[in-house]
Tab-separated table of C-alpha atoms in Angstrom:
chain	number	residue	atom	x	y	z
A	1	MET	CA	175.829	96.986	56.931
A	2	VAL	CA	173.189	98.148	54.458
A	3	THR	CA	171.357	101.354	53.594
A	4	LEU	CA	167.557	101.018	53.679
A	5	LEU	CA	165.554	103.180	51.246
A	6	VAL	CA	161.808	103.406	51.883
A	7	ALA	CA	159.009	104.491	49.551
A	8	THR	CA	155.232	104.215	49.539
A	9	SER	CA	153.135	103.468	46.473
A	10	ILE	CA	150.312	105.769	47.643
A	11	ASP	CA	152.420	108.937	47.275
A	12	PRO	CA	153.644	109.999	43.798
A	13	ALA	CA	156.443	112.072	45.348
A	14	SER	CA	157.658	108.884	47.021
A	15	ILE	CA	157.104	106.133	44.439
A	16	ASN	CA	158.200	108.170	41.391
A	17	PRO	CA	161.749	108.821	42.688
A	18	ALA	CA	161.907	105.189	43.832
A	19	ASN	CA	160.899	103.943	40.378
A	20	ALA	CA	163.351	106.318	38.692
A	21	LEU	CA	166.096	104.921	40.905
A	22	LEU	CA	165.024	101.313	40.274
A	23	ALA	CA	165.280	102.002	36.519
A	24	MET	CA	169.023	102.593	36.947
A	25	PRO	CA	171.461	99.668	36.602
A	26	GLY	CA	172.143	96.965	39.158
A	27	TRP	CA	168.819	96.386	40.933
A	28	GLN	CA	167.590	92.886	41.695
A	29	PRO	CA	164.237	91.879	43.248
A	30	LEU	CA	164.310	90.262	46.682
A	31	PRO	CA	161.642	88.280	48.558
A	32	SER	CA	158.808	90.423	49.892
A	33	LEU	CA	158.883	91.574	53.522
A	34	GLN	CA	155.437	91.532	55.122
A	35	ASP	CA	153.775	92.289	51.760
A	36	MET	CA	156.343	94.990	50.981
A	37	LYS	CA	158.303	94.723	47.737
A	38	SER	CA	162.065	94.779	48.196
A	39	PHE	CA	165.056	95.252	45.917
A	40	SER	CA	168.834	95.108	46.229
A	41	ASN	CA	171.714	97.007	44.624
A	42	GLN	CA	175.181	96.544	46.146
A	43	GLY	CA	174.872	97.595	49.801
A	44	VAL	CA	171.492	99.286	49.302
A	45	ARG	CA	168.034	97.825	49.922
A	46	MET	CA	164.765	99.390	48.758
A	47	LEU	CA	161.439	98.714	50.492
A	48	VAL	CA	158.147	99.747	48.872
A	49	HIS	CA	154.969	99.549	50.951
A	50	GLY	CA	151.408	100.748	50.438
A	51	ASN	CA	150.818	102.680	53.654
A	52	SER	CA	151.450	106.136	55.053
A	53	ILE	CA	155.196	106.836	54.990
A	54	ILE	CA	155.107	108.256	58.536
A	55	ARG	CA	153.193	105.337	60.106
A	56	GLU	CA	155.362	102.287	59.356
A	57	ASP	CA	157.553	102.255	62.475
A	58	HIS	CA	160.893	100.473	62.896
A	59	LEU	CA	161.229	99.132	59.376
A	60	GLU	CA	164.955	98.836	60.025
A	61	LYS	CA	164.335	96.345	62.849
A	62	ARG	CA	161.841	94.410	60.782
A	63	TRP	CA	164.376	94.195	57.958
A	64	GLU	CA	167.135	93.072	60.321
A	65	ASP	CA	164.903	90.427	61.919
A	66	ALA	CA	163.851	89.070	58.518
A	67	THR	CA	167.236	89.064	56.768
A	68	GLY	CA	169.967	89.167	59.418
A	69	GLU	CA	171.429	92.227	57.665
A	70	VAL	CA	172.357	95.153	59.917
A	71	VAL	CA	170.861	98.461	58.750
A	72	ASP	CA	173.308	101.351	58.894
A	73	GLU	CA	170.968	104.189	57.844
A	74	VAL	CA	167.421	104.823	56.591
A	75	ILE	CA	166.357	107.230	53.828
A	76	PHE	CA	162.717	107.984	53.022
A	77	PHE	CA	161.157	109.384	49.836
A	78	SER	CA	158.082	111.504	50.533
A	79	LYS	CA	155.893	114.408	49.506
A	80	HIS	CA	156.140	117.802	51.151
A	81	THR	CA	153.199	120.100	51.803
A	82	ALA	CA	153.337	123.827	52.510
A	83	VAL	CA	150.827	126.628	52.878
A	84	SER	CA	152.772	128.609	50.274
A	85	ASN	CA	152.327	125.800	47.680
A	86	ARG	CA	155.802	126.715	46.458
A	87	PRO	CA	157.662	123.967	44.564
A	88	ALA	CA	160.490	122.665	46.712
A	89	LEU	CA	162.979	119.843	47.147
A	90	THR	CA	163.750	119.336	50.814
A	91	VAL	CA	165.984	117.332	53.157
A	92	HIS	CA	165.422	116.928	56.890
A	93	PRO	CA	165.905	114.818	60.033
A	94	ILE	CA	162.913	113.416	61.896
A	95	GLY	CA	161.473	113.378	65.401
A	96	VAL	CA	158.950	115.071	67.683
A	97	PRO	CA	161.174	115.791	70.706
A	98	HIS	CA	159.025	118.695	71.920
A	99	LEU	CA	155.908	116.601	72.539
A	100	ARG	CA	155.126	115.409	76.063
A	101	GLU	CA	154.460	111.790	76.935
A	102	GLY	CA	150.778	111.206	76.337
A	103	ASP	CA	150.540	113.880	73.626
A	104	VAL	CA	149.110	112.823	70.287
A	105	ALA	CA	151.744	112.793	67.546
A	106	PRO	CA	149.614	113.832	64.554
A	107	GLN	CA	152.377	113.063	62.037
A	108	GLY	CA	153.795	109.894	63.534
A	109	GLY	CA	156.727	109.303	65.835
A	110	LYS	CA	156.784	109.017	69.609
A	111	PRO	CA	156.523	112.058	71.929
A	112	GLY	CA	159.934	113.110	73.227
A	113	TRP	CA	161.766	111.070	70.585
A	114	ALA	CA	164.236	112.123	67.921
A	115	ALA	CA	165.894	109.730	65.467
A	116	PRO	CA	169.651	110.093	64.988
A	117	PRO	CA	170.016	112.524	62.081
A	118	ASN	CA	171.636	111.007	59.018
A	119	PRO	CA	175.155	112.519	58.712
A	120	ARG	CA	174.586	112.848	54.965
A	121	ILE	CA	171.999	115.633	55.420
A	122	GLY	CA	174.391	118.575	55.002
A	123	PRO	CA	176.502	117.114	52.160
A	124	TRP	CA	173.390	115.851	50.351
A	125	LEU	CA	171.641	119.226	50.579
A	126	ARG	CA	174.604	120.740	48.736
A	127	LEU	CA	174.672	117.853	46.235
A	128	LEU	CA	170.899	118.196	45.706
A	129	LYS	CA	171.336	121.881	44.903
A	130	ARG	CA	173.990	121.102	42.281
A	131	ILE	CA	171.939	118.321	40.652
A	132	ALA	CA	168.739	120.404	40.646
A	133	GLU	CA	170.604	123.315	39.055
A	134	SER	CA	172.034	121.012	36.372
A	135	HIS	CA	168.464	119.846	35.588
A	136	ASN	CA	167.237	123.474	35.398
A	137	LEU	CA	164.859	123.064	38.345
A	138	VAL	CA	166.338	126.103	40.090
A	139	PRO	CA	164.984	128.754	40.658
A	140	GLU	CA	161.544	127.217	40.028
A	141	PHE	CA	162.126	124.793	42.912
A	142	GLU	CA	163.473	125.950	46.250
A	143	ILE	CA	166.226	123.669	47.597
A	144	THR	CA	166.023	123.694	51.361
A	145	LEU	CA	166.369	122.026	54.715
A	146	GLU	CA	163.358	121.612	56.969
A	147	GLY	CA	163.201	121.561	60.732
A	148	THR	CA	163.000	118.249	62.583
A	149	HIS	CA	159.423	116.974	62.492
A	150	HIS	CA	157.194	113.882	62.146
A	151	GLY	CA	157.759	110.114	62.174
A	152	PRO	CA	157.981	107.213	61.628
A	153	GLU	CA	159.905	105.828	64.569
A	154	THR	CA	163.366	104.447	63.858
A	155	ASN	CA	166.562	104.187	65.870
A	156	LYS	CA	168.920	104.478	62.893
A	157	PRO	CA	170.451	107.621	61.338
A	158	THR	CA	167.606	108.872	59.178
A	159	MET	CA	166.596	111.562	56.717
A	160	PHE	CA	163.645	112.407	54.497
A	161	LEU	CA	163.961	113.501	50.868
A	162	GLU	CA	160.809	115.344	49.838
A	163	ILE	CA	159.195	116.899	46.769
A	164	GLY	CA	156.740	119.714	47.374
A	165	SER	CA	154.388	121.280	47.650
A	166	THR	CA	151.231	120.375	45.666
A	167	GLU	CA	150.033	117.423	43.598
A	168	GLU	CA	151.204	119.100	40.401
A	169	TYR	CA	154.792	119.052	41.673
A	170	TRP	CA	154.587	115.712	43.522
A	171	LYS	CA	153.995	114.123	40.114
A	172	ARG	CA	156.789	115.954	38.305
A	173	GLN	CA	159.051	113.372	36.677
A	174	ASP	CA	161.976	115.802	36.432
A	175	ALA	CA	161.838	116.334	40.209
A	176	ALA	CA	161.630	112.566	40.743
A	177	GLN	CA	164.666	112.090	38.494
A	178	VAL	CA	166.654	114.645	40.490
A	179	MET	CA	165.861	112.856	43.761
A	180	ALA	CA	166.806	109.515	42.224
A	181	GLN	CA	170.082	110.984	40.940
A	182	LEU	CA	170.785	112.382	44.411
A	183	VAL	CA	170.544	108.913	45.943
A	184	TRP	CA	172.449	107.280	43.064
A	185	GLU	CA	175.391	109.664	43.410
A	186	GLY	CA	175.082	110.139	47.164
A	187	LEU	CA	175.343	106.399	47.863
A	188	GLY	CA	178.007	105.819	45.227
A	189	LEU	CA	175.890	103.344	43.244
A	190	GLY	CA	177.531	104.471	39.997
A	191	GLY	CA	180.980	103.454	41.188
A	192	GLU	CA	182.177	106.778	42.603
A	193	ALA	CA	182.731	107.328	46.326
A	194	ASP	CA	179.565	107.932	48.344
A	195	VAL	CA	178.880	111.445	49.647
A	196	GLY	CA	178.542	112.411	53.300
A	197	ASN	CA	180.315	109.449	54.841
A	198	TRP	CA	181.045	110.693	58.376
A	199	SER	CA	183.436	107.892	59.307
A	200	ARG	CA	185.591	108.651	56.250
A	201	GLU	CA	185.308	112.442	55.981
A	202	ASN	CA	185.017	113.726	59.557
A	203	ASP	CA	188.263	115.689	59.585
A	204	LYS	CA	186.797	118.849	61.157
A	205	LYS	CA	184.527	116.984	63.546
A	206	ARG	CA	182.151	119.924	64.178
A	207	VAL	CA	178.425	119.391	63.767
A	208	LEU	CA	175.679	122.038	63.726
A	209	ILE	CA	172.455	121.720	65.699
A	210	GLY	CA	170.052	124.460	64.648
A	211	ILE	CA	168.121	126.203	67.417
A	212	GLY	CA	165.240	128.527	66.537
A	213	GLY	CA	163.918	130.193	63.423
A	214	GLY	CA	161.289	129.121	60.935
A	215	HIS	CA	160.523	125.709	59.517
A	216	TYR	CA	162.918	126.135	56.580
A	217	ALA	CA	165.812	127.216	58.805
A	218	PRO	CA	167.078	130.143	56.685
A	219	ARG	CA	169.757	131.272	59.171
A	220	HIS	CA	171.027	127.721	59.510
A	221	MET	CA	170.830	127.228	55.732
A	222	ASP	CA	173.263	130.131	55.295
A	223	VAL	CA	175.834	128.055	57.178
A	224	VAL	CA	174.976	124.571	55.908
A	225	LEU	CA	175.288	125.541	52.238
A	226	LYS	CA	179.022	126.058	52.790
A	227	ASP	CA	181.157	123.066	51.828
A	228	GLY	CA	182.315	120.874	54.684
A	229	VAL	CA	179.505	121.675	57.139
A	230	TRP	CA	177.882	118.746	58.965
A	231	VAL	CA	174.335	119.148	60.250
A	232	GLY	CA	172.306	117.374	62.920
A	233	HIS	CA	168.867	118.203	64.254
A	234	LEU	CA	167.151	121.487	63.438
A	235	LEU	CA	164.726	122.692	66.106
A	236	SER	CA	162.503	125.416	64.689
A	237	GLY	CA	160.765	127.829	67.034
A	238	TYR	CA	157.596	125.706	67.143
A	239	SER	CA	159.694	122.788	68.446
A	240	LEU	CA	160.899	124.875	71.393
A	241	PRO	CA	157.733	125.592	73.395
A	242	MET	CA	158.593	128.266	75.999
A	243	GLU	CA	155.999	129.660	78.346
A	244	ASP	CA	156.185	133.433	78.653
A	245	PRO	CA	156.983	134.305	82.290
A	246	ASN	CA	155.599	137.840	81.777
A	247	GLN	CA	158.775	139.289	83.211
A	248	SER	CA	161.030	141.830	81.579
A	249	LYS	CA	164.157	139.967	82.656
A	250	VAL	CA	164.705	136.298	83.247
A	251	GLU	CA	168.080	135.222	84.485
A	252	LYS	CA	167.556	131.506	85.020
A	253	SER	CA	166.188	129.056	82.503
A	254	VAL	CA	164.474	127.090	85.290
A	255	GLU	CA	161.810	129.819	85.408
A	256	ILE	CA	160.635	129.181	81.856
A	257	GLY	CA	158.006	126.463	81.417
A	258	GLY	CA	157.427	124.345	78.326
A	259	THR	CA	159.166	121.367	76.737
A	260	TRP	CA	162.023	123.291	75.093
A	261	ARG	CA	164.658	121.813	77.420
A	262	GLU	CA	163.536	118.256	76.703
A	263	ALA	CA	163.529	118.973	72.963
A	264	ILE	CA	167.095	120.307	73.062
A	265	LYS	CA	168.337	117.395	75.161
A	266	ALA	CA	166.748	114.784	72.877
A	267	ALA	CA	168.071	116.504	69.739
A	268	PHE	CA	171.578	116.807	71.205
A	269	GLU	CA	171.757	113.179	72.358
A	270	ALA	CA	170.446	111.859	69.035
A	271	THR	CA	172.936	113.996	67.099
A	272	LYS	CA	175.788	112.755	69.303
A	273	LEU	CA	174.798	109.176	68.482
A	274	ALA	CA	174.875	109.914	64.757
A	275	PHE	CA	178.281	111.638	64.785
A	276	PRO	CA	180.636	109.580	66.993
A	277	GLY	CA	183.682	111.628	67.901
A	278	GLY	CA	182.084	114.853	66.682
A	279	GLU	CA	181.862	118.147	68.535
A	280	ILE	CA	178.207	119.186	68.551
A	281	LEU	CA	177.746	122.966	68.475
A	282	ALA	CA	174.442	124.821	68.762
A	283	HIS	CA	173.792	127.450	66.110
A	284	LEU	CA	171.160	129.959	67.261
A	285	ASP	CA	168.862	132.001	65.058
A	286	HIS	CA	169.273	134.950	67.416
A	287	LYS	CA	166.777	137.219	65.677
A	288	SER	CA	163.958	134.733	66.159
A	289	PHE	CA	164.076	134.961	69.971
A	290	LYS	CA	162.953	137.587	72.457
A	291	GLY	CA	165.470	138.646	75.049
A	292	TRP	CA	164.075	136.463	77.828
A	293	GLN	CA	164.055	133.447	75.504
A	294	LYS	CA	167.650	133.987	74.451
A	295	ASN	CA	168.741	134.348	78.067
A	296	ALA	CA	166.985	131.117	78.993
A	297	LEU	CA	168.390	129.223	76.016
A	298	THR	CA	171.994	130.326	76.440
A	299	GLY	CA	171.809	129.605	80.168
A	300	PHE	CA	170.441	126.122	79.598
A	301	LEU	CA	172.950	125.314	76.848
A	302	GLY	CA	175.723	126.351	79.251
A	303	GLU	CA	174.332	124.097	81.978
A	304	GLN	CA	174.284	121.184	79.494
A	305	ASN	CA	177.853	121.930	78.329
A	306	ILE	CA	176.599	122.481	74.788
A	307	LYS	CA	178.803	125.072	73.131
A	308	ILE	CA	177.283	127.792	70.956
A	309	GLY	CA	178.962	128.193	67.588
A	310	LYS	CA	179.165	131.187	65.288
A	311	PRO	CA	178.934	130.606	61.509
A	312	ASN	CA	182.712	130.602	61.017
A	313	ASP	CA	183.101	127.859	63.630
A	314	PHE	CA	181.585	125.308	61.263
A	315	TYR	CA	183.896	125.680	58.244
């Protein structure tokens, strides 16, 4: 079982962390895969291609077919863009579960699909914060989760590590070094135990799925920053399309149109796959919903036997 790291040479926020990591001890070049450079270090493989990071689908399968090695997880280096232009280091799962079949996926992926979230997301967010603080990048850089969004398609537990939010920051070598250090420590390449290993550390067995709120999941972040919290998919409000019934009271979720049910189901099933034996609890950003939305959501979660957790339920 190997970990597959993926970077693209056309994005400085992707290739710079990859190069910083490759400058650390133990890396050996491997034969190219379909014109992609590849490298090996213990149980970790790095792939570097020259295309859009969100368009190269199923690299894990292509690696497995070419080498016979089974891929356990996939981690992508990428840039982050934001209207605010604020410098940020982000971690997030991927998927576009709210899109209907036939919809165009403008940022890659397949409509209705969500990749299993990498179980390391919560532990690595906390590790990223500590490393960034030790490199004096905080408070200049915000350390944050993002909601589930974009591709590429993969069926393995996956996460994106991103530097944002403008070209000035994408090229920052200190930010690239922090991301490289995160992977070095997080995967145990320096000889210490790896961080966020679900099969070894899953003593509490409770996993948060975030429902609602903004793209940077502030209400969910309040919980995930606590030690010991595991995190799966994060469905921001825009990933829960709900058609307003124009009624003051809605008792049954069946009356609310939109793809929010499909998004929740896909996110829940993918999170279950990533955390075998875990208890998946929904954490709602209550203040982000109108009354009729909250009624519909809680009713649907009950029908699906998805328990709703309060912050203290996760740690």
